[in-house]
mmCIF file of C-alpha atoms in Angstrom:
data_model
loop_
_atom_site.group_PDB
_atom_site.id
_atom_site.type_symbol
_atom_site.label_atom_id
_atom_site.label_comp_id
_atom_site.label_asym_id
_atom_site.label_seq_id
_atom_site.Cartn_x
_atom_site.Cartn_y
_atom_site.Cartn_z
ATOM 1 C CA UNK A 26 102.735 -34.736 -200.043
ATOM 2 C CA UNK A 27 103.911 -37.164 -202.422
ATOM 3 C CA UNK A 28 101.802 -40.037 -200.513
ATOM 4 C CA UNK A 29 98.973 -37.535 -200.524
ATOM 5 C CA UNK A 30 99.052 -36.922 -204.281
ATOM 6 C CA UNK A 31 99.441 -40.369 -205.156
ATOM 7 C CA UNK A 32 96.502 -41.214 -203.333
ATOM 8 C CA UNK A 33 94.215 -38.311 -204.782
ATOM 9 C CA UNK A 34 95.775 -39.340 -208.058
ATOM 10 C CA UNK A 35 94.588 -43.362 -207.770
ATOM 11 C CA UNK A 36 91.247 -41.681 -206.239
ATOM 12 C CA UNK A 37 91.013 -39.580 -209.296
ATOM 13 C CA UNK A 38 91.609 -42.418 -211.823
ATOM 14 C CA UNK A 39 89.167 -44.482 -210.032
ATOM 15 C CA UNK A 40 86.392 -41.491 -210.306
ATOM 16 C CA UNK A 41 87.256 -41.160 -214.023
ATOM 17 C CA UNK A 42 86.813 -45.317 -214.229
ATOM 18 C CA UNK A 43 83.014 -44.850 -212.549
ATOM 19 C CA UNK A 44 81.971 -41.861 -214.481
ATOM 20 C CA UNK A 45 80.194 -43.071 -217.072
ATOM 21 C CA UNK A 46 78.532 -46.300 -214.807
ATOM 22 C CA UNK A 47 76.100 -44.569 -212.771
ATOM 23 C CA UNK A 48 73.486 -42.261 -212.142
ATOM 24 C CA UNK A 49 73.764 -38.461 -211.897
ATOM 25 C CA UNK A 50 74.852 -37.973 -208.100
ATOM 26 C CA UNK A 51 76.110 -41.524 -208.442
ATOM 27 C CA UNK A 52 76.780 -44.083 -205.771
ATOM 28 C CA UNK A 53 78.090 -43.707 -202.139
ATOM 29 C CA UNK A 54 82.132 -43.943 -202.069
ATOM 30 C CA UNK A 55 84.852 -44.091 -199.818
ATOM 31 C CA UNK A 56 87.446 -41.386 -200.718
ATOM 32 C CA UNK A 57 90.896 -40.770 -198.985
ATOM 33 C CA UNK A 58 91.033 -36.933 -198.640
ATOM 34 C CA UNK A 59 93.807 -35.365 -196.730
ATOM 35 C CA UNK A 60 94.757 -38.896 -195.188
ATOM 36 C CA UNK A 61 91.176 -39.351 -193.683
ATOM 37 C CA UNK A 62 89.026 -41.953 -195.195
ATOM 38 C CA UNK A 63 85.672 -40.310 -195.830
ATOM 39 C CA UNK A 64 82.141 -41.778 -197.088
ATOM 40 C CA UNK A 65 80.054 -39.596 -199.287
ATOM 41 C CA UNK A 66 78.568 -39.507 -202.509
ATOM 42 C CA UNK A 67 80.313 -39.815 -205.738
ATOM 43 C CA UNK A 68 82.089 -36.870 -207.206
ATOM 44 C CA UNK A 69 82.590 -36.630 -210.929
ATOM 45 C CA UNK A 70 86.012 -36.320 -212.176
ATOM 46 C CA UNK A 71 86.234 -32.591 -213.162
ATOM 47 C CA UNK A 72 85.207 -31.640 -209.585
ATOM 48 C CA UNK A 73 87.987 -34.024 -207.875
ATOM 49 C CA UNK A 74 90.337 -32.953 -210.334
ATOM 50 C CA UNK A 75 89.929 -29.362 -209.249
ATOM 51 C CA UNK A 76 89.711 -30.164 -205.808
ATOM 52 C CA UNK A 77 93.318 -32.240 -205.970
ATOM 53 C CA UNK A 78 95.100 -29.149 -207.925
ATOM 54 C CA UNK A 79 93.477 -26.421 -204.993
ATOM 55 C CA UNK A 80 95.177 -28.931 -202.360
ATOM 56 C CA UNK A 81 98.390 -28.966 -204.200
ATOM 57 C CA UNK A 82 98.199 -25.453 -205.014
ATOM 58 C CA UNK A 83 97.319 -24.578 -201.117
ATOM 59 C CA UNK A 84 100.294 -26.868 -199.939
ATOM 60 C CA UNK A 85 102.695 -24.798 -202.521
ATOM 61 C CA UNK A 86 101.374 -21.559 -201.119
ATOM 62 C CA UNK A 87 100.047 -20.392 -204.392
ATOM 63 C CA UNK A 88 96.699 -19.541 -202.618
ATOM 64 C CA UNK A 89 95.118 -17.858 -205.285
ATOM 65 C CA UNK A 90 95.463 -20.709 -207.652
ATOM 66 C CA UNK A 91 93.791 -22.721 -204.744
ATOM 67 C CA UNK A 92 91.121 -20.801 -204.832
ATOM 68 C CA UNK A 93 90.143 -21.009 -208.325
ATOM 69 C CA UNK A 94 90.424 -24.890 -208.100
ATOM 70 C CA UNK A 95 87.996 -24.860 -205.180
ATOM 71 C CA UNK A 96 85.594 -22.747 -206.965
ATOM 72 C CA UNK A 97 86.007 -25.097 -210.222
ATOM 73 C CA UNK A 98 85.352 -27.859 -207.900
ATOM 74 C CA UNK A 99 82.272 -26.307 -206.949
ATOM 75 C CA UNK A 100 80.942 -26.055 -210.033
ATOM 76 C CA UNK A 101 80.243 -29.613 -210.208
ATOM 77 C CA UNK A 102 76.957 -31.630 -209.621
ATOM 78 C CA UNK A 103 77.581 -31.928 -206.349
ATOM 79 C CA UNK A 104 78.262 -29.071 -203.597
ATOM 80 C CA UNK A 105 80.780 -30.229 -201.291
ATOM 81 C CA UNK A 106 81.280 -28.373 -197.683
ATOM 82 C CA UNK A 107 84.851 -29.595 -197.117
ATOM 83 C CA UNK A 108 85.495 -27.888 -200.352
ATOM 84 C CA UNK A 109 83.937 -24.980 -199.032
ATOM 85 C CA UNK A 110 85.490 -25.189 -196.016
ATOM 86 C CA UNK A 111 89.004 -25.287 -197.807
ATOM 87 C CA UNK A 112 87.636 -22.282 -199.903
ATOM 88 C CA UNK A 113 86.594 -19.990 -197.043
ATOM 89 C CA UNK A 114 89.938 -20.650 -195.387
ATOM 90 C CA UNK A 115 91.867 -19.601 -198.513
ATOM 91 C CA UNK A 116 89.850 -16.508 -199.033
ATOM 92 C CA UNK A 117 90.568 -15.564 -195.446
ATOM 93 C CA UNK A 118 94.137 -16.049 -196.032
ATOM 94 C CA UNK A 119 94.119 -13.956 -199.143
ATOM 95 C CA UNK A 120 92.381 -11.011 -196.745
ATOM 96 C CA UNK A 121 89.052 -12.004 -198.264
ATOM 97 C CA UNK A 122 87.261 -12.237 -194.848
ATOM 98 C CA UNK A 123 83.647 -11.261 -196.146
ATOM 99 C CA UNK A 124 83.925 -13.996 -198.925
ATOM 100 C CA UNK A 125 85.454 -16.438 -196.426
ATOM 101 C CA UNK A 126 81.935 -15.780 -194.448
ATOM 102 C CA UNK A 127 80.011 -15.844 -197.181
ATOM 103 C CA UNK A 128 81.135 -19.197 -198.201
ATOM 104 C CA UNK A 129 81.076 -20.835 -194.778
ATOM 105 C CA UNK A 130 77.297 -19.593 -194.468
ATOM 106 C CA UNK A 131 76.315 -21.357 -197.960
ATOM 107 C CA UNK A 132 78.301 -24.763 -196.242
ATOM 108 C CA UNK A 133 76.310 -24.328 -193.200
ATOM 109 C CA UNK A 134 73.143 -24.295 -195.568
ATOM 110 C CA UNK A 135 74.560 -26.672 -197.630
ATOM 111 C CA UNK A 136 74.810 -29.018 -194.295
ATOM 112 C CA UNK A 137 74.645 -27.471 -191.221
ATOM 113 C CA UNK A 138 76.366 -30.767 -188.679
ATOM 114 C CA UNK A 139 79.298 -30.367 -191.399
ATOM 115 C CA UNK A 140 82.354 -30.802 -189.112
ATOM 116 C CA UNK A 141 84.344 -29.226 -192.179
ATOM 117 C CA UNK A 142 82.658 -26.016 -192.036
ATOM 118 C CA UNK A 143 82.937 -25.371 -188.315
ATOM 119 C CA UNK A 144 86.555 -26.292 -188.350
ATOM 120 C CA UNK A 145 87.043 -23.470 -190.834
ATOM 121 C CA UNK A 146 85.025 -20.850 -188.791
ATOM 122 C CA UNK A 147 87.307 -21.753 -185.834
ATOM 123 C CA UNK A 148 90.345 -21.632 -187.732
ATOM 124 C CA UNK A 149 89.426 -18.087 -189.443
ATOM 125 C CA UNK A 150 88.253 -16.879 -185.928
ATOM 126 C CA UNK A 151 91.427 -18.078 -184.368
ATOM 127 C CA UNK A 152 93.738 -16.331 -186.663
ATOM 128 C CA UNK A 153 92.131 -13.256 -186.402
ATOM 129 C CA UNK A 154 92.485 -13.578 -182.237
ATOM 130 C CA UNK A 155 88.898 -14.017 -181.934
ATOM 131 C CA UNK A 156 89.247 -16.774 -178.990
ATOM 132 C CA UNK A 157 85.531 -16.652 -177.986
ATOM 133 C CA UNK A 158 84.127 -17.338 -181.205
ATOM 134 C CA UNK A 159 86.996 -19.908 -182.233
ATOM 135 C CA UNK A 160 85.733 -21.563 -178.737
ATOM 136 C CA UNK A 161 81.945 -21.615 -180.471
ATOM 137 C CA UNK A 162 83.086 -23.108 -183.494
ATOM 138 C CA UNK A 163 85.553 -25.796 -182.723
ATOM 139 C CA UNK A 164 82.915 -26.720 -179.810
ATOM 140 C CA UNK A 165 80.165 -27.130 -182.482
ATOM 141 C CA UNK A 166 82.615 -29.023 -184.681
ATOM 142 C CA UNK A 167 83.093 -31.583 -181.591
ATOM 143 C CA UNK A 168 79.000 -31.801 -181.466
ATOM 144 C CA UNK A 169 78.538 -32.691 -185.091
ATOM 145 C CA UNK A 170 79.313 -36.215 -183.813
ATOM 146 C CA UNK A 171 82.208 -37.277 -186.637
ATOM 147 C CA UNK A 172 84.319 -38.481 -184.196
ATOM 148 C CA UNK A 173 87.381 -36.927 -185.034
ATOM 149 C CA UNK A 174 90.178 -35.793 -182.919
ATOM 150 C CA UNK A 175 90.958 -32.523 -184.821
ATOM 151 C CA UNK A 176 88.285 -30.573 -183.463
ATOM 152 C CA UNK A 177 88.740 -31.882 -179.821
ATOM 153 C CA UNK A 178 92.642 -30.630 -179.986
ATOM 154 C CA UNK A 179 91.726 -27.646 -181.617
ATOM 155 C CA UNK A 180 88.844 -26.709 -178.766
ATOM 156 C CA UNK A 181 91.318 -27.943 -176.061
ATOM 157 C CA UNK A 182 94.248 -25.606 -177.489
ATOM 158 C CA UNK A 183 91.833 -22.734 -177.634
ATOM 159 C CA UNK A 184 90.662 -22.985 -174.355
ATOM 160 C CA UNK A 185 93.754 -23.192 -172.935
ATOM 161 C CA UNK A 186 94.642 -19.918 -174.691
ATOM 162 C CA UNK A 187 92.021 -18.306 -173.331
ATOM 163 C CA UNK A 188 92.897 -19.102 -169.794
ATOM 164 C CA UNK A 189 90.639 -22.244 -169.402
ATOM 165 C CA UNK A 190 92.985 -25.078 -168.629
ATOM 166 C CA UNK A 191 90.674 -27.116 -166.275
ATOM 167 C CA UNK A 192 88.078 -27.132 -169.349
ATOM 168 C CA UNK A 193 90.888 -27.797 -171.841
ATOM 169 C CA UNK A 194 92.048 -30.709 -169.732
ATOM 170 C CA UNK A 195 88.208 -32.247 -169.637
ATOM 171 C CA UNK A 196 87.675 -32.055 -173.270
ATOM 172 C CA UNK A 197 90.622 -34.287 -173.834
ATOM 173 C CA UNK A 198 90.034 -36.605 -171.055
ATOM 174 C CA UNK A 199 86.319 -37.182 -172.359
ATOM 175 C CA UNK A 200 87.854 -37.995 -175.784
ATOM 176 C CA UNK A 201 89.966 -40.540 -174.650
ATOM 177 C CA UNK A 202 87.884 -41.906 -172.318
ATOM 178 C CA UNK A 203 85.416 -42.674 -175.770
ATOM 179 C CA UNK A 204 88.478 -43.684 -177.820
ATOM 180 C CA UNK A 205 91.070 -45.751 -176.166
ATOM 181 C CA UNK A 206 93.237 -46.535 -179.327
ATOM 182 C CA UNK A 207 94.224 -45.500 -182.589
ATOM 183 C CA UNK A 208 95.615 -41.996 -184.034
ATOM 184 C CA UNK A 209 93.500 -39.636 -182.345
ATOM 185 C CA UNK A 210 93.615 -41.130 -179.220
ATOM 186 C CA UNK A 211 97.720 -40.884 -179.308
ATOM 187 C CA UNK A 212 97.328 -37.375 -180.648
ATOM 188 C CA UNK A 213 94.936 -36.305 -177.739
ATOM 189 C CA UNK A 214 97.055 -38.254 -174.819
ATOM 190 C CA UNK A 215 99.973 -36.163 -176.416
ATOM 191 C CA UNK A 216 98.441 -32.837 -176.411
ATOM 192 C CA UNK A 217 97.316 -33.507 -172.569
ATOM 193 C CA UNK A 218 100.586 -34.863 -171.315
ATOM 194 C CA UNK A 219 102.547 -31.783 -173.050
ATOM 195 C CA UNK A 220 99.577 -29.624 -171.349
ATOM 196 C CA UNK A 221 100.372 -30.888 -167.662
ATOM 197 C CA UNK A 222 104.331 -31.517 -168.122
ATOM 198 C CA UNK A 223 104.063 -35.256 -168.144
ATOM 199 C CA UNK A 224 107.230 -36.271 -169.529
ATOM 200 C CA UNK A 225 106.403 -40.191 -169.297
ATOM 201 C CA UNK A 226 103.163 -40.206 -170.806
ATOM 202 C CA UNK A 227 104.236 -37.301 -173.240
ATOM 203 C CA UNK A 228 107.244 -39.754 -174.330
ATOM 204 C CA UNK A 229 104.878 -43.017 -174.906
ATOM 205 C CA UNK A 230 102.207 -40.937 -176.839
ATOM 206 C CA UNK A 231 104.526 -39.663 -179.100
ATOM 207 C CA UNK A 232 105.990 -43.247 -179.608
ATOM 208 C CA UNK A 233 102.698 -44.569 -180.413
ATOM 209 C CA UNK A 234 101.910 -41.755 -182.869
ATOM 210 C CA UNK A 235 105.269 -41.890 -184.679
ATOM 211 C CA UNK A 236 104.580 -45.501 -185.047
ATOM 212 C CA UNK A 237 101.160 -45.892 -185.986
ATOM 213 C CA UNK A 238 101.271 -42.346 -188.273
ATOM 214 C CA UNK A 239 104.235 -41.530 -189.972
ATOM 215 C CA UNK A 240 102.361 -38.200 -191.511
ATOM 216 C CA UNK A 241 101.595 -37.241 -187.854
ATOM 217 C CA UNK A 242 105.246 -37.061 -187.013
ATOM 218 C CA UNK A 243 105.537 -33.398 -187.509
ATOM 219 C CA UNK A 244 103.203 -33.084 -184.118
ATOM 220 C CA UNK A 245 105.883 -34.760 -182.278
ATOM 221 C CA UNK A 246 108.633 -31.954 -183.572
ATOM 222 C CA UNK A 247 106.362 -29.775 -182.686
ATOM 223 C CA UNK A 248 105.687 -30.950 -179.252
ATOM 224 C CA UNK A 249 109.477 -31.004 -178.567
ATOM 225 C CA UNK A 250 109.650 -27.300 -179.836
ATOM 226 C CA UNK A 251 107.136 -26.388 -177.433
ATOM 227 C CA UNK A 252 108.925 -28.361 -174.703
ATOM 228 C CA UNK A 253 112.244 -26.840 -175.594
ATOM 229 C CA UNK A 254 110.524 -23.228 -175.037
ATOM 230 C CA UNK A 255 108.756 -23.878 -172.272
ATOM 231 C CA UNK A 256 112.269 -24.721 -170.637
ATOM 232 C CA UNK A 257 111.689 -28.493 -170.592
ATOM 233 C CA UNK A 258 114.987 -29.644 -172.728
ATOM 234 C CA UNK A 259 115.023 -33.079 -171.512
ATOM 235 C CA UNK A 260 111.719 -33.779 -172.361
ATOM 236 C CA UNK A 261 112.198 -31.803 -176.104
ATOM 237 C CA UNK A 262 115.198 -34.442 -176.074
ATOM 238 C CA UNK A 263 113.244 -37.566 -175.142
ATOM 239 C CA UNK A 264 110.448 -36.490 -177.658
ATOM 240 C CA UNK A 265 112.834 -36.458 -180.525
ATOM 241 C CA UNK A 266 115.242 -39.243 -179.518
ATOM 242 C CA UNK A 267 111.820 -41.238 -180.873
ATOM 243 C CA UNK A 268 111.893 -39.833 -184.270
ATOM 244 C CA UNK A 269 114.079 -41.439 -187.049
ATOM 245 C CA UNK A 270 117.114 -39.490 -188.387
ATOM 246 C CA UNK A 271 115.949 -37.268 -191.412
ATOM 247 C CA UNK A 272 112.385 -36.980 -189.964
ATOM 248 C CA UNK A 273 113.464 -33.772 -187.733
ATOM 249 C CA UNK A 274 114.765 -30.487 -189.335
ATOM 250 C CA UNK A 275 118.315 -30.564 -188.140
ATOM 251 C CA UNK A 276 117.990 -27.177 -186.918
ATOM 252 C CA UNK A 277 115.621 -27.928 -184.301
ATOM 253 C CA UNK A 278 117.490 -31.442 -183.436
ATOM 254 C CA UNK A 279 120.440 -29.342 -182.602
ATOM 255 C CA UNK A 280 118.775 -26.727 -180.574
ATOM 256 C CA UNK A 281 117.348 -29.626 -178.547
ATOM 257 C CA UNK A 282 120.818 -31.299 -178.406
ATOM 258 C CA UNK A 283 122.499 -27.658 -176.867
ATOM 259 C CA UNK A 284 119.618 -27.144 -174.666
ATOM 260 C CA UNK A 285 119.905 -30.707 -173.177
ATOM 261 C CA UNK A 286 124.111 -30.404 -173.156
ATOM 262 C CA UNK A 287 124.034 -33.774 -174.867
ATOM 263 C CA UNK A 288 127.579 -33.101 -176.300
ATOM 264 C CA UNK A 289 128.235 -36.245 -178.142
ATOM 265 C CA UNK A 290 125.727 -35.789 -180.243
ATOM 266 C CA UNK A 291 125.996 -32.546 -180.879
ATOM 267 C CA UNK A 292 129.788 -33.252 -182.167
ATOM 268 C CA UNK A 293 128.127 -36.425 -184.771
ATOM 269 C CA UNK A 294 125.470 -34.003 -186.157
ATOM 270 C CA UNK A 295 128.022 -31.286 -186.687
ATOM 271 C CA UNK A 296 130.159 -33.694 -188.449
ATOM 272 C CA UNK A 297 127.540 -34.872 -190.740
ATOM 273 C CA UNK A 298 125.754 -31.376 -191.236
ATOM 274 C CA UNK A 299 127.443 -28.475 -193.841
ATOM 275 C CA UNK A 300 124.875 -25.652 -193.341
ATOM 276 C CA UNK A 301 123.852 -23.656 -196.260
ATOM 277 C CA UNK A 302 121.441 -21.193 -195.643
ATOM 278 C CA UNK A 303 122.437 -18.383 -192.888
ATOM 279 C CA UNK A 304 119.696 -19.497 -189.901
ATOM 280 C CA UNK A 305 121.566 -22.770 -190.102
ATOM 281 C CA UNK A 306 124.789 -21.271 -190.137
ATOM 282 C CA UNK A 307 123.841 -19.307 -186.897
ATOM 283 C CA UNK A 308 122.605 -22.732 -185.260
ATOM 284 C CA UNK A 309 125.675 -24.510 -186.177
ATOM 285 C CA UNK A 310 127.657 -21.629 -184.836
ATOM 286 C CA UNK A 311 126.070 -21.762 -181.290
ATOM 287 C CA UNK A 312 126.613 -25.460 -181.301
ATOM 288 C CA UNK A 313 130.553 -24.677 -181.492
ATOM 289 C CA UNK A 314 130.215 -22.059 -179.018
ATOM 290 C CA UNK A 315 128.818 -24.692 -176.559
ATOM 291 C CA UNK A 316 131.692 -27.060 -177.800
ATOM 292 C CA UNK A 317 134.404 -24.480 -177.103
ATOM 293 C CA UNK A 318 135.184 -23.991 -180.785
ATOM 294 C CA UNK A 319 134.980 -20.014 -181.233
ATOM 295 C CA UNK A 320 137.025 -20.197 -184.178
ATOM 296 C CA UNK A 321 134.587 -22.262 -186.140
ATOM 297 C CA UNK A 322 131.743 -20.395 -184.753
ATOM 298 C CA UNK A 323 133.051 -17.012 -185.739
ATOM 299 C CA UNK A 324 133.975 -18.415 -189.513
ATOM 300 C CA UNK A 325 130.285 -19.261 -189.642
ATOM 301 C CA UNK A 326 128.578 -16.393 -188.212
ATOM 302 C CA UNK A 327 130.855 -14.308 -190.428
ATOM 303 C CA UNK A 328 129.431 -16.042 -193.451
ATOM 304 C CA UNK A 329 125.865 -15.534 -192.114
ATOM 305 C CA UNK A 330 126.285 -11.783 -191.426
ATOM 306 C CA UNK A 331 127.800 -11.335 -195.035
ATOM 307 C CA UNK A 332 124.852 -12.944 -196.134
ATOM 308 C CA UNK A 333 122.175 -10.650 -194.689
ATOM 309 C CA UNK A 334 121.415 -12.079 -191.359
ATOM 310 C CA UNK A 335 122.090 -8.917 -189.376
ATOM 311 C CA UNK A 336 121.549 -8.508 -185.492
ATOM 312 C CA UNK A 337 121.324 -12.276 -184.665
ATOM 313 C CA UNK A 338 124.528 -12.752 -186.714
ATOM 314 C CA UNK A 339 126.451 -9.957 -184.882
ATOM 315 C CA UNK A 340 125.278 -11.769 -181.616
ATOM 316 C CA UNK A 341 126.803 -14.843 -182.469
ATOM 317 C CA UNK A 342 130.021 -13.263 -183.812
ATOM 318 C CA UNK A 343 130.315 -11.131 -180.617
ATOM 319 C CA UNK A 344 130.125 -14.225 -178.415
ATOM 320 C CA UNK A 345 132.713 -15.754 -180.602
ATOM 321 C CA UNK A 346 135.216 -12.897 -180.263
ATOM 322 C CA UNK A 347 134.371 -12.869 -176.560
ATOM 323 C CA UNK A 348 135.462 -16.241 -176.402
ATOM 324 C CA UNK A 349 138.686 -15.648 -178.067
ATOM 325 C CA UNK A 350 139.384 -12.932 -176.013
ATOM 326 C CA UNK A 351 138.924 -10.280 -178.605
ATOM 327 C CA UNK A 352 137.252 -8.102 -176.160
ATOM 328 C CA UNK A 353 137.438 -5.124 -178.534
ATOM 329 C CA UNK A 354 136.163 -6.418 -181.174
ATOM 330 C CA UNK A 355 133.017 -8.125 -179.445
ATOM 331 C CA UNK A 356 132.287 -5.016 -177.994
ATOM 332 C CA UNK A 357 132.227 -2.934 -181.102
ATOM 333 C CA UNK A 358 130.359 -5.604 -182.732
ATOM 334 C CA UNK A 359 127.902 -6.193 -180.498
ATOM 335 C CA UNK A 360 127.268 -2.605 -180.029
ATOM 336 C CA UNK A 361 126.155 -2.129 -183.356
ATOM 337 C CA UNK A 362 123.169 -3.946 -182.850
ATOM 338 C CA UNK A 363 120.190 -1.647 -182.877
ATOM 339 C CA UNK A 364 117.650 -1.134 -180.654
ATOM 340 C CA UNK A 365 114.270 -2.583 -181.226
ATOM 341 C CA UNK A 366 116.601 -5.858 -182.522
ATOM 342 C CA UNK A 367 114.704 -8.993 -180.651
ATOM 343 C CA UNK A 368 118.543 -9.968 -179.790
ATOM 344 C CA UNK A 369 119.123 -5.977 -178.340
ATOM 345 C CA UNK A 370 119.638 -7.131 -174.792
ATOM 346 C CA UNK A 371 121.663 -9.832 -175.337
ATOM 347 C CA UNK A 372 123.927 -7.796 -177.353
ATOM 348 C CA UNK A 373 124.219 -5.147 -174.276
ATOM 349 C CA UNK A 374 124.855 -7.936 -172.043
ATOM 350 C CA UNK A 375 127.974 -9.081 -174.479
ATOM 351 C CA UNK A 376 129.243 -5.343 -174.250
ATOM 352 C CA UNK A 377 129.170 -5.222 -170.539
ATOM 353 C CA UNK A 378 130.780 -8.508 -170.224
ATOM 354 C CA UNK A 379 133.784 -7.202 -172.382
ATOM 355 C CA UNK A 380 133.802 -4.328 -170.540
ATOM 356 C CA UNK A 381 134.211 -6.321 -167.317
ATOM 357 C CA UNK A 382 136.844 -8.758 -168.588
ATOM 358 C CA UNK A 383 138.751 -5.587 -170.234
ATOM 359 C CA UNK A 384 139.033 -4.320 -166.498
ATOM 360 C CA UNK A 385 136.157 -2.266 -166.068
ATOM 361 C CA UNK A 386 133.523 -3.835 -164.060
ATOM 362 C CA UNK A 387 132.064 -0.050 -162.541
ATOM 363 C CA UNK A 388 131.480 1.002 -166.060
ATOM 364 C CA UNK A 389 129.741 -2.499 -167.268
ATOM 365 C CA UNK A 390 127.772 -2.227 -164.037
ATOM 366 C CA UNK A 391 126.516 1.411 -165.342
ATOM 367 C CA UNK A 392 125.769 -0.310 -168.446
ATOM 368 C CA UNK A 393 123.875 -3.102 -167.164
ATOM 369 C CA UNK A 394 121.810 -0.403 -164.732
ATOM 370 C CA UNK A 395 121.075 1.568 -167.662
ATOM 371 C CA UNK A 396 119.616 -1.409 -169.512
ATOM 372 C CA UNK A 397 117.057 -2.278 -166.418
ATOM 373 C CA UNK A 398 115.793 1.309 -166.183
#
């Protein structure tokens, strides 16, 4: 964000310095927008300032202010499909779907081959679960011929979600055949390798991406999280091992280390981390359980529970009490997890384990059988 803001500030300064020097509409200039270099007509400082302010507001989560700034940016001498696309997405996020669609229609009339407009159409359709419409929009974005990898990756992702895995792979393979190097190729190669579970290729692509473009490091983190969720902890571990310290959320790194059973690295991370938020406390508490330190886990889980973490904190605390041999406490705490909670089944399993260890295996079996019915 800081780098983006500095880039935009520099571009705004340049735009201001040229404002009195050229004819209305100005000269073709190269701008850096969102980390991408774009060649286009000169944009007046008023419009460019409001576009930058809109970008900053959107990144900061103030969607209403972002929409207002994008509207002001459009009030300049030159309308820009990119600004319209941003406005449409923000309008949709504000719950104004019809206004978003009207803006996109205007953008398409302004430039029938605008990648930005079709990408926004795809994103809005995808947000509403309209996968067929998203596929069509992303495919049209690819067909504009601008050569960006963004629509290719988006199209592949939605095709895969739609059950068209072979088509999804083919889209990425075609892009890679035409673009051998660069950040775009690294992103496409990482996406394809993750889809195929190809750990070696994914690792090399992630390393290339992290080296070439630090601003895309979050994609490596997301790939690691995806691998962890798909049951591939070693791949997740290898991906995060490529990332510099501090560039990955510590909670994610800790979850990956736990899944990979990297005990020495877990210990090193815990030694340098004092969690402050309840969700972080629970991540660290789970790590202490893995290391066989239930007292430390119980202390953090109690603090998280007192901070309002609810069912998740109860389950972690119950596991800590179970590990301490405090069977009655473990069963009581776990039994308080309400039905419908995401950890409800885990809580019932803890109750059954506590009853079993207490010498009543038949009663525990009844509990487990009841959970399956």
